[in-house]
């Protein structure tokens, strides 16, 4: 599987530039390509090998100025986490996110980074992104109710009092 992505090595510098491009469509296309890498079976190896350049730019997109890009980030993070959990018997468990380890070997850094970034998006300024993050964390919680620490769960549950109805509904459905 690793040999497949080696074909794309020459385009990685351009991909890193496109992740920070001024035009939103360019960032979204680069994001989607990175997302396909990360969700694939060689995603953890890709993230580990290119952490200093492409993967770190990829993680920075969770703080993109565009809500559309942040929304896509949430979708990819959810896919990465669910894949990690499927491969590791629903093990995830970062606690406070302060050094506790995910079980699961190679996908640890990738899943841990996505989990923490996804958790931050629960407090995103965009209601669409908050609702997506709540749904994604709800799916993770459905598979492993102990995935969130008490502090993280309080933040998640706090979305029941969100100012936007769609976020409150998403949170209530996730907790049901």
PDB file of C-alpha atoms in Angstrom:
ATOM      1  CA  UNK A   1       0.000   0.000   0.000  1.00  0.00           C
ATOM      2  CA  UNK A   2       2.793   2.446   0.835  1.00  0.00           C
ATOM      3  CA  UNK A   3       4.116   2.210  -2.727  1.00  0.00           C
ATOM      4  CA  UNK A   4       0.929   3.776  -4.070  1.00  0.00           C
ATOM      5  CA  UNK A   5       1.418   7.121  -2.410  1.00  0.00           C
ATOM      6  CA  UNK A   6       5.101   7.316  -3.379  1.00  0.00           C
ATOM      7  CA  UNK A   7       3.917   8.144  -6.902  1.00  0.00           C
ATOM      8  CA  UNK A   8       2.575  11.410  -5.495  1.00  0.00           C
ATOM      9  CA  UNK A   9       5.758  12.433  -3.649  1.00  0.00           C
ATOM     10  CA  UNK A  10       6.710  15.024  -6.288  1.00  0.00           C
ATOM     11  CA  UNK A  11       3.416  16.883  -5.769  1.00  0.00           C
ATOM     12  CA  UNK A  12       3.668  17.095  -1.965  1.00  0.00           C
ATOM     13  CA  UNK A  13       5.467  20.469  -1.935  1.00  0.00           C
ATOM     14  CA  UNK A  14       2.695  21.906  -4.127  1.00  0.00           C
ATOM     15  CA  UNK A  15       0.110  20.263  -1.883  1.00  0.00           C
ATOM     16  CA  UNK A  16       1.647  21.937   1.173  1.00  0.00           C
ATOM     17  CA  UNK A  17       1.496  25.314  -0.627  1.00  0.00           C
ATOM     18  CA  UNK A  18      -2.101  24.741  -1.713  1.00  0.00           C
ATOM     19  CA  UNK A  19      -3.160  24.031   1.863  1.00  0.00           C
ATOM     20  CA  UNK A  20      -2.310  27.657   2.645  1.00  0.00           C
ATOM     21  CA  UNK A  21      -3.398  29.156  -0.684  1.00  0.00           C
ATOM     22  CA  UNK A  22      -5.390  32.387  -0.568  1.00  0.00           C
ATOM     23  CA  UNK A  23      -8.227  30.949  -2.660  1.00  0.00           C
ATOM     24  CA  UNK A  24     -10.637  28.728  -0.764  1.00  0.00           C
ATOM     25  CA  UNK A  25     -11.236  26.240  -3.641  1.00  0.00           C
ATOM     26  CA  UNK A  26      -7.493  25.520  -3.793  1.00  0.00           C
ATOM     27  CA  UNK A  27      -7.358  24.898  -0.038  1.00  0.00           C
ATOM     28  CA  UNK A  28     -10.406  22.631  -0.245  1.00  0.00           C
ATOM     29  CA  UNK A  29      -8.930  20.565  -3.097  1.00  0.00           C
ATOM     30  CA  UNK A  30      -5.631  20.185  -1.251  1.00  0.00           C
ATOM     31  CA  UNK A  31      -7.505  19.338   1.932  1.00  0.00           C
ATOM     32  CA  UNK A  32      -9.554  16.663   0.172  1.00  0.00           C
ATOM     33  CA  UNK A  33      -6.433  15.057  -1.281  1.00  0.00           C
ATOM     34  CA  UNK A  34      -4.733  15.020   2.122  1.00  0.00           C
ATOM     35  CA  UNK A  35      -7.913  13.647   3.633  1.00  0.00           C
ATOM     36  CA  UNK A  36      -7.932  10.762   1.162  1.00  0.00           C
ATOM     37  CA  UNK A  37      -4.335   9.984   2.132  1.00  0.00           C
ATOM     38  CA  UNK A  38      -5.097  10.059   5.847  1.00  0.00           C
ATOM     39  CA  UNK A  39      -8.215   7.907   5.690  1.00  0.00           C
ATOM     40  CA  UNK A  40      -6.484   5.305   3.525  1.00  0.00           C
ATOM     41  CA  UNK A  41      -4.652   2.304   4.917  1.00  0.00           C
ATOM     42  CA  UNK A  42      -1.321   4.134   4.570  1.00  0.00           C
ATOM     43  CA  UNK A  43      -2.598   7.281   6.305  1.00  0.00           C
ATOM     44  CA  UNK A  44      -0.706   6.834   9.576  1.00  0.00           C
ATOM     45  CA  UNK A  45       2.567   6.230   7.699  1.00  0.00           C
ATOM     46  CA  UNK A  46       1.896   9.263   5.492  1.00  0.00           C
ATOM     47  CA  UNK A  47       1.247  11.445   8.554  1.00  0.00           C
ATOM     48  CA  UNK A  48       4.336  10.155  10.336  1.00  0.00           C
ATOM     49  CA  UNK A  49       6.637  10.603   7.341  1.00  0.00           C
ATOM     50  CA  UNK A  50       5.444  14.101   6.391  1.00  0.00           C
ATOM     51  CA  UNK A  51       4.535  15.473   9.819  1.00  0.00           C
ATOM     52  CA  UNK A  52       6.894  18.416   9.546  1.00  0.00           C
ATOM     53  CA  UNK A  53       5.477  19.747   6.293  1.00  0.00           C
ATOM     54  CA  UNK A  54       2.228  18.547   4.768  1.00  0.00           C
ATOM     55  CA  UNK A  55       0.654  17.013   7.858  1.00  0.00           C
ATOM     56  CA  UNK A  56       1.310  20.041  10.051  1.00  0.00           C
ATOM     57  CA  UNK A  57      -0.224  22.307   7.373  1.00  0.00           C
ATOM     58  CA  UNK A  58      -3.124  19.859   7.213  1.00  0.00           C
ATOM     59  CA  UNK A  59      -3.705  20.198  10.965  1.00  0.00           C
ATOM     60  CA  UNK A  60      -3.525  23.983  10.688  1.00  0.00           C
ATOM     61  CA  UNK A  61      -6.595  23.878   8.422  1.00  0.00           C
ATOM     62  CA  UNK A  62      -8.688  23.098  11.521  1.00  0.00           C
ATOM     63  CA  UNK A  63      -8.129  26.806  12.251  1.00  0.00           C
ATOM     64  CA  UNK A  64      -8.740  27.994   8.687  1.00  0.00           C
ATOM     65  CA  UNK A  65     -10.564  31.296   8.218  1.00  0.00           C
ATOM     66  CA  UNK A  66     -13.157  29.526   6.048  1.00  0.00           C
ATOM     67  CA  UNK A  67     -15.934  27.629   7.806  1.00  0.00           C
ATOM     68  CA  UNK A  68     -16.237  25.363   4.744  1.00  0.00           C
ATOM     69  CA  UNK A  69     -12.650  24.224   5.124  1.00  0.00           C
ATOM     70  CA  UNK A  70     -13.057  23.683   8.884  1.00  0.00           C
ATOM     71  CA  UNK A  71     -16.252  21.716   8.208  1.00  0.00           C
ATOM     72  CA  UNK A  72     -14.354  19.420   5.820  1.00  0.00           C
ATOM     73  CA  UNK A  73     -11.658  19.039   8.474  1.00  0.00           C
ATOM     74  CA  UNK A  74     -14.253  17.755  10.906  1.00  0.00           C
ATOM     75  CA  UNK A  75     -15.553  15.244   8.355  1.00  0.00           C
ATOM     76  CA  UNK A  76     -12.072  13.853   7.635  1.00  0.00           C
ATOM     77  CA  UNK A  77     -11.159  13.752  11.339  1.00  0.00           C
ATOM     78  CA  UNK A  78     -14.303  11.733  11.996  1.00  0.00           C
ATOM     79  CA  UNK A  79     -13.360   9.244   9.260  1.00  0.00           C
ATOM     80  CA  UNK A  80      -9.809   8.934  10.603  1.00  0.00           C
ATOM     81  CA  UNK A  81     -11.048   8.341  14.152  1.00  0.00           C
ATOM     82  CA  UNK A  82     -13.692   5.803  13.179  1.00  0.00           C
ATOM     83  CA  UNK A  83     -11.151   3.926  11.053  1.00  0.00           C
ATOM     84  CA  UNK A  84      -8.671   3.953  13.939  1.00  0.00           C
ATOM     85  CA  UNK A  85     -11.326   2.683  16.344  1.00  0.00           C
ATOM     86  CA  UNK A  86     -12.440  -0.041  13.927  1.00  0.00           C
ATOM     87  CA  UNK A  87      -8.849  -1.252  13.581  1.00  0.00           C
ATOM     88  CA  UNK A  88      -8.221  -1.135  17.330  1.00  0.00           C
ATOM     89  CA  UNK A  89     -11.383  -2.667  18.816  1.00  0.00           C
ATOM     90  CA  UNK A  90     -12.978   0.727  19.518  1.00  0.00           C
ATOM     91  CA  UNK A  91      -9.990   1.829  21.581  1.00  0.00           C
ATOM     92  CA  UNK A  92      -9.473   5.546  21.778  1.00  0.00           C
ATOM     93  CA  UNK A  93      -9.245   7.251  25.158  1.00  0.00           C
ATOM     94  CA  UNK A  94      -7.171  10.362  25.291  1.00  0.00           C
ATOM     95  CA  UNK A  95      -8.428  11.487  28.649  1.00  0.00           C
ATOM     96  CA  UNK A  96      -7.501  15.147  28.986  1.00  0.00           C
ATOM     97  CA  UNK A  97      -5.384  14.975  25.855  1.00  0.00           C
ATOM     98  CA  UNK A  98      -2.315  15.713  27.968  1.00  0.00           C
ATOM     99  CA  UNK A  99      -0.114  12.787  27.155  1.00  0.00           C
ATOM    100  CA  UNK A 100      -2.355   9.771  27.657  1.00  0.00           C
ATOM    101  CA  UNK A 101      -1.871   7.386  24.784  1.00  0.00           C
ATOM    102  CA  UNK A 102      -4.232   5.951  22.232  1.00  0.00           C
ATOM    103  CA  UNK A 103      -3.831   2.249  21.852  1.00  0.00           C
ATOM    104  CA  UNK A 104      -3.132   1.258  18.309  1.00  0.00           C
ATOM    105  CA  UNK A 105       0.484   1.605  17.314  1.00  0.00           C
ATOM    106  CA  UNK A 106       1.118   3.442  14.038  1.00  0.00           C
ATOM    107  CA  UNK A 107      -2.113   5.377  13.866  1.00  0.00           C
ATOM    108  CA  UNK A 108      -1.622   6.891  17.330  1.00  0.00           C
ATOM    109  CA  UNK A 109      -0.264  10.282  16.276  1.00  0.00           C
ATOM    110  CA  UNK A 110      -2.758  10.678  13.455  1.00  0.00           C
ATOM    111  CA  UNK A 111      -5.796   9.673  15.515  1.00  0.00           C
ATOM    112  CA  UNK A 112      -4.642  11.642  18.563  1.00  0.00           C
ATOM    113  CA  UNK A 113      -4.095  14.795  16.504  1.00  0.00           C
ATOM    114  CA  UNK A 114      -7.453  14.440  14.770  1.00  0.00           C
ATOM    115  CA  UNK A 115      -9.232  13.721  18.049  1.00  0.00           C
ATOM    116  CA  UNK A 116      -7.819  16.783  19.773  1.00  0.00           C
ATOM    117  CA  UNK A 117      -8.480  19.013  16.764  1.00  0.00           C
ATOM    118  CA  UNK A 118     -12.023  17.691  16.473  1.00  0.00           C
ATOM    119  CA  UNK A 119     -12.597  18.366  20.147  1.00  0.00           C
ATOM    120  CA  UNK A 120     -11.551  22.002  19.668  1.00  0.00           C
ATOM    121  CA  UNK A 121     -14.108  22.456  16.885  1.00  0.00           C
ATOM    122  CA  UNK A 122     -16.958  21.868  19.363  1.00  0.00           C
ATOM    123  CA  UNK A 123     -16.422  25.526  20.284  1.00  0.00           C
ATOM    124  CA  UNK A 124     -16.017  26.795  16.692  1.00  0.00           C
ATOM    125  CA  UNK A 125     -17.472  30.226  15.807  1.00  0.00           C
ATOM    126  CA  UNK A 126     -19.485  28.646  12.958  1.00  0.00           C
ATOM    127  CA  UNK A 127     -22.631  26.797  14.029  1.00  0.00           C
ATOM    128  CA  UNK A 128     -22.305  24.468  11.028  1.00  0.00           C
ATOM    129  CA  UNK A 129     -18.825  23.404  12.151  1.00  0.00           C
ATOM    130  CA  UNK A 130     -19.939  23.067  15.793  1.00  0.00           C
ATOM    131  CA  UNK A 131     -22.874  20.876  14.759  1.00  0.00           C
ATOM    132  CA  UNK A 132     -20.600  18.681  12.612  1.00  0.00           C
ATOM    133  CA  UNK A 133     -18.062  18.356  15.429  1.00  0.00           C
ATOM    134  CA  UNK A 134     -20.796  17.415  17.894  1.00  0.00           C
ATOM    135  CA  UNK A 135     -22.128  14.755  15.494  1.00  0.00           C
ATOM    136  CA  UNK A 136     -18.634  13.387  14.903  1.00  0.00           C
ATOM    137  CA  UNK A 137     -17.858  13.185  18.613  1.00  0.00           C
ATOM    138  CA  UNK A 138     -21.280  11.625  19.151  1.00  0.00           C
ATOM    139  CA  UNK A 139     -20.348   8.819  16.755  1.00  0.00           C
ATOM    140  CA  UNK A 140     -17.079   8.306  18.609  1.00  0.00           C
ATOM    141  CA  UNK A 141     -18.938   8.257  21.948  1.00  0.00           C
ATOM    142  CA  UNK A 142     -21.452   5.742  20.588  1.00  0.00           C
ATOM    143  CA  UNK A 143     -18.580   3.328  19.956  1.00  0.00           C
ATOM    144  CA  UNK A 144     -16.632   4.136  23.099  1.00  0.00           C
ATOM    145  CA  UNK A 145     -18.432   6.112  25.821  1.00  0.00           C
ATOM    146  CA  UNK A 146     -15.187   6.628  27.761  1.00  0.00           C
ATOM    147  CA  UNK A 147     -13.390   8.338  24.848  1.00  0.00           C
ATOM    148  CA  UNK A 148     -13.819  11.828  26.311  1.00  0.00           C
ATOM    149  CA  UNK A 149     -12.480  13.041  29.632  1.00  0.00           C
ATOM    150  CA  UNK A 150     -14.892  14.647  32.078  1.00  0.00           C
ATOM    151  CA  UNK A 151     -13.790  18.122  30.958  1.00  0.00           C
ATOM    152  CA  UNK A 152     -14.175  17.262  27.278  1.00  0.00           C
ATOM    153  CA  UNK A 153     -17.581  15.679  27.913  1.00  0.00           C
ATOM    154  CA  UNK A 154     -18.744  18.792  29.785  1.00  0.00           C
ATOM    155  CA  UNK A 155     -17.734  20.915  26.799  1.00  0.00           C
ATOM    156  CA  UNK A 156     -19.531  18.511  24.462  1.00  0.00           C
ATOM    157  CA  UNK A 157     -22.648  18.385  26.641  1.00  0.00           C
ATOM    158  CA  UNK A 158     -22.539  22.193  26.953  1.00  0.00           C
ATOM    159  CA  UNK A 159     -23.595  22.360  23.307  1.00  0.00           C
ATOM    160  CA  UNK A 160     -27.100  21.508  24.567  1.00  0.00           C
ATOM    161  CA  UNK A 161     -27.202  25.166  25.621  1.00  0.00           C
ATOM    162  CA  UNK A 162     -25.758  26.450  22.340  1.00  0.00           C
ATOM    163  CA  UNK A 163     -27.226  29.634  20.873  1.00  0.00           C
ATOM    164  CA  UNK A 164     -28.047  27.856  17.577  1.00  0.00           C
ATOM    165  CA  UNK A 165     -30.845  25.317  17.352  1.00  0.00           C
ATOM    166  CA  UNK A 166     -29.055  23.043  14.862  1.00  0.00           C
ATOM    167  CA  UNK A 167     -26.149  22.577  17.306  1.00  0.00           C
ATOM    168  CA  UNK A 168     -28.503  21.835  20.215  1.00  0.00           C
ATOM    169  CA  UNK A 169     -30.386  19.296  18.084  1.00  0.00           C
ATOM    170  CA  UNK A 170     -27.135  17.642  16.945  1.00  0.00           C
ATOM    171  CA  UNK A 171     -25.940  17.374  20.527  1.00  0.00           C
ATOM    172  CA  UNK A 172     -29.258  15.986  21.793  1.00  0.00           C
ATOM    173  CA  UNK A 173     -29.332  13.394  19.000  1.00  0.00           C
ATOM    174  CA  UNK A 174     -25.753  12.408  19.759  1.00  0.00           C
ATOM    175  CA  UNK A 175     -26.510  11.943  23.435  1.00  0.00           C
ATOM    176  CA  UNK A 176     -29.721  10.002  22.818  1.00  0.00           C
TER     177      UNK A 176
END
